[in-house]
Short mmCIF file of C-alpha atoms and ligand atoms in Angstrom, two decimals:
data_model
loop_
_atom_site.label_atom_id
_atom_site.label_comp_id
_atom_site.label_asym_id
_atom_site.label_seq_id
_atom_site.Cartn_x
_atom_site.Cartn_y
_atom_site.Cartn_z
CA MET A 811 -3.36 -5.50 -23.74
CA ASN A 812 -5.75 -7.71 -21.40
CA ALA A 813 -7.46 -6.34 -18.52
CA PHE A 814 -4.70 -6.66 -15.49
CA TYR A 815 -2.18 -4.94 -17.34
CA SER A 816 -4.41 -1.66 -18.88
CA GLU A 817 -4.08 1.16 -16.32
CA LYS A 818 -7.75 2.33 -15.21
CA ASN A 819 -8.77 6.01 -14.49
CA THR A 820 -10.72 5.54 -11.31
CA PRO A 821 -12.32 8.64 -9.72
CA LEU A 822 -11.18 11.59 -7.64
CA THR A 823 -13.92 12.80 -5.21
CA GLN A 824 -13.86 15.57 -3.14
CA LEU A 825 -15.18 15.01 0.29
CA LYS A 826 -17.74 17.38 2.26
CA SER A 827 -17.59 18.57 6.01
CA GLU A 828 -18.16 21.48 7.64
CA LEU A 829 -14.86 21.17 8.91
CA PHE A 830 -12.91 21.14 5.87
CA THR A 831 -15.85 24.88 4.55
CA GLN A 832 -14.67 26.49 7.90
CA LEU A 833 -10.67 26.07 7.32
CA ASN A 834 -11.13 26.86 3.85
CA ILE A 835 -9.39 23.67 2.25
CA GLN A 836 -10.24 21.00 -0.46
CA ILE A 837 -9.87 17.22 0.39
CA TRP A 838 -10.15 14.79 -2.72
CA ILE A 839 -9.75 11.33 -2.08
CA LYS A 840 -8.43 9.54 -5.18
CA ARG A 841 -10.22 6.10 -5.47
CA GLU A 842 -7.78 3.44 -6.20
CA ASP A 843 -9.51 0.87 -4.51
CA LEU A 844 -11.64 0.74 -7.11
CA ASN A 845 -8.80 0.06 -9.64
CA HIS A 846 -8.92 -3.26 -9.30
CA PRO A 847 -11.11 -6.36 -9.10
CA THR A 848 -9.08 -8.42 -7.00
CA VAL A 849 -5.88 -7.41 -7.39
CA GLN A 850 -6.83 -3.90 -5.60
CA GLY A 851 -5.19 -0.65 -5.10
CA ASN A 852 -1.73 -0.04 -4.73
CA LYS A 853 -0.92 -3.31 -4.58
CA TRP A 854 -2.23 -3.18 -8.74
CA HIS A 855 0.36 -0.94 -9.60
CA LYS A 856 3.17 -2.49 -7.56
CA LEU A 857 2.57 -5.84 -9.22
CA LYS A 858 2.19 -4.82 -12.48
CA GLY A 859 5.85 -3.82 -13.90
CA ASN A 860 7.10 -7.40 -11.70
CA LEU A 861 4.76 -9.20 -13.57
CA GLU A 862 5.60 -8.51 -16.90
CA MET A 863 8.81 -8.73 -15.90
CA ALA A 864 8.43 -12.61 -14.76
CA LEU A 865 6.56 -13.56 -17.65
CA GLN A 866 9.25 -11.55 -20.25
CA GLN A 867 11.78 -13.72 -18.27
CA ASN A 868 9.63 -17.22 -18.56
CA ARG A 869 9.22 -17.86 -15.16
CA THR A 870 6.67 -19.74 -13.74
CA SER A 871 5.99 -19.04 -10.43
CA LEU A 872 5.69 -15.89 -8.10
CA LEU A 873 7.47 -16.15 -4.49
CA THR A 874 6.73 -13.92 -1.99
CA PHE A 875 6.50 -13.14 1.94
CA GLY A 876 3.61 -12.01 3.96
CA GLY A 877 2.32 -12.25 7.13
CA ALA A 878 -0.94 -13.89 7.54
CA TYR A 879 -3.19 -10.45 7.16
CA SER A 880 -1.19 -9.20 4.06
CA ASN A 881 -2.60 -7.59 1.20
CA HIS A 882 0.41 -8.41 -0.70
CA ILE A 883 -0.06 -12.16 -0.15
CA ALA A 884 -3.59 -11.98 -1.59
CA ALA A 885 -2.57 -9.31 -4.32
CA CYS A 886 0.01 -11.79 -5.45
CA ALA A 887 -2.09 -14.42 -5.38
CA ALA A 888 -4.57 -13.17 -7.69
CA ALA A 889 -2.50 -11.72 -10.13
CA ALA A 890 -0.48 -14.83 -10.25
CA LYS A 891 -3.53 -16.79 -10.92
CA PHE A 892 -4.66 -13.80 -13.48
CA ALA A 893 -1.01 -14.50 -15.22
CA GLY A 894 -1.15 -18.17 -15.69
CA LEU A 895 1.50 -18.15 -13.38
CA ASN A 896 1.76 -20.57 -9.98
CA SER A 897 2.27 -18.47 -6.74
CA LEU A 898 3.81 -19.65 -3.63
CA GLY A 899 3.90 -17.64 -0.67
CA PHE A 900 6.11 -17.85 2.49
CA ILE A 901 4.01 -16.79 5.30
CA ARG A 902 5.68 -15.93 9.12
CA GLY A 903 4.26 -18.08 11.85
CA GLU A 904 4.91 -22.21 11.74
CA GLU A 905 1.77 -22.51 14.21
CA LEU A 906 -0.46 -21.72 11.68
CA GLN A 907 0.79 -24.92 9.11
CA HIS A 908 -1.75 -27.60 11.28
CA THR A 909 -4.53 -25.31 11.98
CA PRO A 910 -5.79 -24.32 8.66
CA GLU A 911 -9.44 -23.71 11.03
CA LYS A 912 -7.76 -20.84 12.20
CA TRP A 913 -6.36 -18.97 8.95
CA SER A 914 -7.45 -15.48 8.34
CA HIS A 915 -9.36 -14.72 5.47
CA THR A 916 -6.66 -13.61 3.15
CA LEU A 917 -4.93 -16.86 3.70
CA LYS A 918 -7.92 -18.52 2.69
CA LYS A 919 -8.42 -16.71 -0.50
CA ALA A 920 -4.82 -17.30 -1.34
CA ALA A 921 -5.05 -20.61 -0.81
CA GLN A 922 -8.45 -20.50 -2.96
CA ASN A 923 -6.21 -18.79 -5.81
CA GLY A 924 -3.81 -21.28 -5.68
CA MET A 925 -1.17 -19.72 -3.95
CA GLN A 926 1.08 -22.66 -1.83
CA LEU A 927 1.66 -21.87 1.33
CA HIS A 928 4.70 -22.23 3.30
CA PHE A 929 4.48 -21.48 7.20
CA ILE A 930 7.92 -20.75 8.50
CA SER A 931 8.50 -19.46 12.08
CA ARG A 932 9.66 -15.98 12.70
CA MET A 933 13.29 -16.63 13.16
CA GLN A 934 13.15 -18.05 9.42
CA TYR A 935 11.63 -15.45 8.24
CA ARG A 936 13.61 -12.72 9.54
CA ARG A 937 15.98 -14.19 7.28
CA LYS A 938 13.89 -12.59 4.11
CA THR A 939 15.95 -10.36 3.09
CA GLN A 940 19.59 -11.71 3.44
CA ALA A 941 21.42 -12.09 0.28
CA GLU A 942 22.44 -15.67 0.82
CA PHE A 943 19.16 -17.06 2.00
CA LEU A 944 17.27 -15.16 -1.08
CA GLN A 945 20.09 -17.07 -3.47
CA ARG A 946 20.12 -20.42 -1.95
CA LEU A 947 15.89 -20.17 -2.42
CA GLN A 948 16.68 -19.31 -5.79
CA LEU A 949 18.44 -22.10 -6.41
CA ASP A 950 15.57 -24.29 -4.66
CA TYR A 951 13.45 -22.46 -6.89
CA PRO A 952 15.00 -22.06 -10.28
CA ASN A 953 11.86 -20.80 -12.13
CA ALA A 954 10.22 -18.57 -9.83
CA TYR A 955 9.94 -14.74 -9.49
CA ILE A 956 11.33 -13.35 -6.50
CA LEU A 957 9.29 -10.67 -5.07
CA PRO A 958 10.28 -9.27 -1.36
CA GLU A 959 7.76 -8.93 1.35
CA GLY A 960 5.33 -6.08 0.35
CA GLY A 961 6.36 -6.25 -3.09
CA SER A 962 8.11 -2.76 -3.34
CA ASN A 963 11.14 -2.63 -5.49
CA ALA A 964 12.20 -0.91 -8.50
CA LEU A 965 10.09 -1.64 -10.75
CA ALA A 966 7.03 -1.08 -8.10
CA ILE A 967 7.94 2.11 -7.72
CA GLN A 968 7.91 2.53 -11.46
CA GLY A 969 3.86 1.55 -11.67
CA PHE A 970 2.92 4.43 -10.19
CA LYS A 971 3.81 7.14 -13.65
CA GLY A 972 0.38 6.58 -14.78
CA LEU A 973 -1.44 7.15 -11.03
CA MET A 974 0.54 10.53 -11.02
CA ALA A 975 -0.66 11.35 -14.33
CA GLN A 976 -4.07 10.91 -13.55
CA LEU A 977 -3.82 13.24 -10.52
CA GLU A 978 -1.52 15.93 -12.33
CA SER A 979 -4.69 15.56 -15.13
CA GLN A 980 -7.76 15.63 -12.82
CA CYS A 981 -6.27 18.15 -10.35
CA PRO A 982 -3.60 20.22 -11.02
CA ASN A 983 -3.19 22.75 -8.65
CA TRP A 984 -3.02 20.17 -5.60
CA THR A 985 -0.69 21.57 -2.88
CA HIS A 986 -1.33 17.79 -0.38
CA LEU A 987 -0.57 14.63 -1.05
CA TYR A 988 -0.95 11.59 1.46
CA THR A 989 -0.48 8.00 1.36
CA PRO A 990 -0.50 5.64 4.25
CA VAL A 991 3.14 3.70 4.49
CA GLY A 992 4.23 0.05 4.71
CA THR A 993 7.44 0.00 3.00
CA GLY A 994 7.48 3.05 1.51
CA GLY A 995 7.34 1.39 -1.98
CA THR A 996 4.42 3.37 -2.85
CA LEU A 997 4.99 6.73 -1.30
CA ALA A 998 8.69 6.39 -3.54
CA GLY A 999 6.76 6.15 -6.48
CA LEU A 1000 4.66 9.37 -5.88
CA VAL A 1001 7.65 11.31 -5.15
CA THR A 1002 9.34 10.38 -7.84
CA TYR A 1003 6.66 11.12 -10.48
CA ALA A 1004 4.66 13.76 -9.25
CA LYS A 1005 5.35 17.38 -10.91
CA ARG A 1006 7.35 19.26 -9.13
CA GLN A 1007 6.03 22.92 -7.72
CA GLU A 1008 7.39 24.93 -5.30
CA ASN A 1009 3.96 24.47 -2.76
CA ARG A 1010 3.87 21.21 -2.79
CA GLN A 1011 3.99 18.17 -0.29
CA ILE A 1012 3.99 15.15 -0.14
CA PHE A 1013 3.68 12.51 2.91
CA GLY A 1014 3.58 9.31 4.01
CA ILE A 1015 1.76 7.96 7.40
CA PRO A 1016 3.85 5.31 8.58
CA VAL A 1017 0.83 2.93 10.06
CA LEU A 1018 4.06 0.77 12.22
CA LYS A 1019 6.07 2.48 15.06
CA GLN A 1020 9.51 3.30 14.26
CA GLY A 1021 9.00 4.46 10.93
CA GLU A 1022 11.68 6.90 10.62
CA HIS A 1023 13.79 3.73 10.32
CA LEU A 1024 12.36 3.67 6.84
CA LEU A 1025 13.29 6.56 5.74
CA PRO A 1026 16.83 5.33 4.06
CA GLN A 1027 15.30 3.01 1.98
CA ILE A 1028 12.52 5.42 0.55
CA LYS A 1029 15.26 7.93 -0.23
CA ASN A 1030 16.89 5.09 -2.46
CA TRP A 1031 13.95 4.40 -4.66
CA ILE A 1032 12.83 8.08 -5.35
CA VAL A 1033 14.36 7.91 -9.11
CA ASN A 1034 14.05 12.14 -9.25
CA ASP A 1035 17.20 14.32 -8.23
CA ARG A 1036 14.73 17.32 -7.50
CA PRO A 1037 11.42 16.24 -5.92
CA ASN A 1038 9.39 17.94 -4.32
CA LYS A 1039 9.47 18.41 -0.56
CA TRP A 1040 8.30 15.01 1.55
CA GLN A 1041 8.60 14.01 5.01
CA LEU A 1042 7.24 10.69 7.00
CA LEU A 1043 4.49 11.78 10.06
CA THR A 1044 5.16 8.91 11.61
CA GLN A 1045 3.01 9.81 15.22
CA TYR A 1046 0.11 8.30 13.38
CA HIS A 1047 0.88 4.57 13.63
CA GLY A 1048 -1.92 3.92 16.90
CA GLY A 1049 0.17 1.84 18.83
CA GLY A 1050 1.56 -0.51 15.65
CA TYR A 1051 1.15 -2.50 12.70
CA ALA A 1052 -2.94 -3.67 12.77
CA LYS A 1053 -3.12 -1.87 16.25
CA LEU A 1054 -7.09 -0.73 16.18
CA SER A 1055 -7.90 1.53 19.11
CA LYS A 1056 -11.28 2.22 20.06
CA GLU A 1057 -11.11 5.65 19.10
CA LEU A 1058 -9.56 5.11 15.57
CA GLN A 1059 -12.53 2.14 14.76
CA GLN A 1060 -14.90 5.34 15.82
CA PHE A 1061 -13.07 7.39 13.53
CA MET A 1062 -13.46 5.09 10.64
CA ASN A 1063 -17.10 3.91 11.48
CA ASP A 1064 -17.87 7.68 11.52
CA PHE A 1065 -16.24 8.54 8.48
CA GLU A 1066 -17.57 5.66 6.56
CA GLN A 1067 -21.05 6.85 7.25
CA GLN A 1068 -20.81 10.48 6.47
CA GLN A 1069 -18.55 9.97 2.85
CA GLN A 1070 -20.45 6.41 1.99
CA ILE A 1071 -16.57 5.57 1.54
CA LEU A 1072 -14.52 1.85 2.77
CA LEU A 1073 -11.74 2.03 4.23
CA ASP A 1074 -9.03 -0.41 5.92
CA PRO A 1075 -8.15 -0.59 9.09
CA VAL A 1076 -4.55 -1.36 9.23
CA TYR A 1077 -3.85 1.43 6.50
CA THR A 1078 -6.55 4.13 4.84
CA ALA A 1079 -8.29 4.52 8.30
CA LYS A 1080 -4.72 5.66 9.36
CA MET A 1081 -3.82 8.05 7.09
CA ILE A 1082 -7.30 9.43 7.29
CA TYR A 1083 -7.45 9.96 10.80
CA GLY A 1084 -4.14 11.82 10.51
CA VAL A 1085 -5.21 14.07 8.00
CA TYR A 1086 -7.95 15.17 10.22
CA ASP A 1087 -5.58 15.52 13.28
CA GLN A 1088 -3.44 18.02 11.10
CA LEU A 1089 -6.53 19.78 10.26
CA LYS A 1090 -7.63 20.12 14.08
CA LYS A 1091 -4.09 21.26 14.62
CA GLN A 1092 -4.13 23.87 11.76
CA GLN A 1093 -0.97 22.16 9.72
CA ILE A 1094 -2.69 22.87 6.83
CA PRO A 1095 -2.49 26.19 5.23
CA SER A 1096 -6.38 27.97 4.43
CA GLY A 1097 -6.84 27.56 0.03
CA SER A 1098 -4.91 24.21 0.18
CA LYS A 1099 -6.20 21.47 -2.60
CA VAL A 1100 -5.17 18.11 -0.29
CA ILE A 1101 -5.63 14.79 -2.52
CA LEU A 1102 -5.79 11.45 0.29
CA LEU A 1103 -4.61 8.04 -1.81
CA HIS A 1104 -7.31 5.76 -1.07
CA THR A 1105 -4.79 2.00 -0.86
CA GLY A 1106 -7.32 0.02 -1.31
CA GLY A 1107 -6.66 -3.08 0.80
CA LEU A 1108 -10.43 -3.83 1.53
CA GLN A 1109 -9.68 -7.31 1.19
CA GLY A 1110 -8.75 -8.00 4.57
CA ARG A 1111 -11.91 -6.26 6.01
CA SER A 1112 -13.65 -9.03 4.50
CA THR A 1113 -14.61 -12.20 7.71
CA GLU A 1114 -16.23 -15.37 5.24
C1 PLP B 385 0.38 -2.85 1.22
C2 PLP B 385 -0.53 -1.78 1.39
C3 PLP B 385 0.26 -0.55 1.87
C4 PLP B 385 1.71 -0.09 2.13
O1 PLP B 385 2.17 0.28 0.90
P1 PLP B 385 4.04 0.71 0.62
O2 PLP B 385 4.20 0.41 -0.46
O3 PLP B 385 4.37 -0.73 1.54
O4 PLP B 385 4.31 1.54 1.98
C5 PLP B 385 -0.61 0.50 1.98
N1 PLP B 385 -2.26 0.60 1.74
C6 PLP B 385 -2.39 -0.55 1.78
C7 PLP B 385 -4.57 -0.45 1.77
C8 PLP B 385 -2.17 -1.78 1.91
O5 PLP B 385 -2.51 -2.91 1.02
#
């Protein structure tokens, strides 16, 4: 087994603050931002099984979809390079085709890692989940292993088994577990593999508007007949995907200073902001042991 496929045991660190002491609540953060140098956080878990499958099926490339700031795109490019596969990214926004000077760090880095970028219009991009479109694409690229936007599928969900096992041994009596939500694949993985206990709840915080639309898909992904209670807290999207208000920016700066842990503005900052709000509104009972999942995503902060 080489370094990509073996799971790293990351630290579970306790956060300190007067607020937590006053409320008599322990807050821990699971540092999945430290799990891999180039395929960070939840994306490592989601890609691992898919890469193994692609290799097993003798595919020669990884093909996927994303926006210009997608951590999934960055992770796929890095992971494909690692596995010796070519990579192909269908990127939303045809105007970027001829303006490489406007590419985000994410796109530049993906290109450096060998990803071939195909820029498509927003209208074309919307077809990315249609069966007919995907069948055509598979015919055009017969040796490609196709992954959906965000990389969530059944194999991705299975990638959270080891992570949950780590958490259960690091903090067996946790009561609350929080994760940010894009597609909800990560949340479904946690809910699937968490040990059932009456006093436990798992919360997903969608970073885009109308997160409740994700519920049917998430339910479908959960492979556990009697899971712990879980729910989406849909009020913390902060104006929509990748929108960063002054207040959230300030919160993120303060948190990073106090805890010496970097966050990303799209996912983990919103999630932790939401948890602090829940704490202030006394939605979490005294004596709780809360785990925040740091899902990584720090590549997006880079500005080089
Ligand atoms: C992609 C991403 C998410 C969202 O994961 P889903 O499984 O799509 O819900 C959360 N956090 C970070 C840092 C991400 O890059």
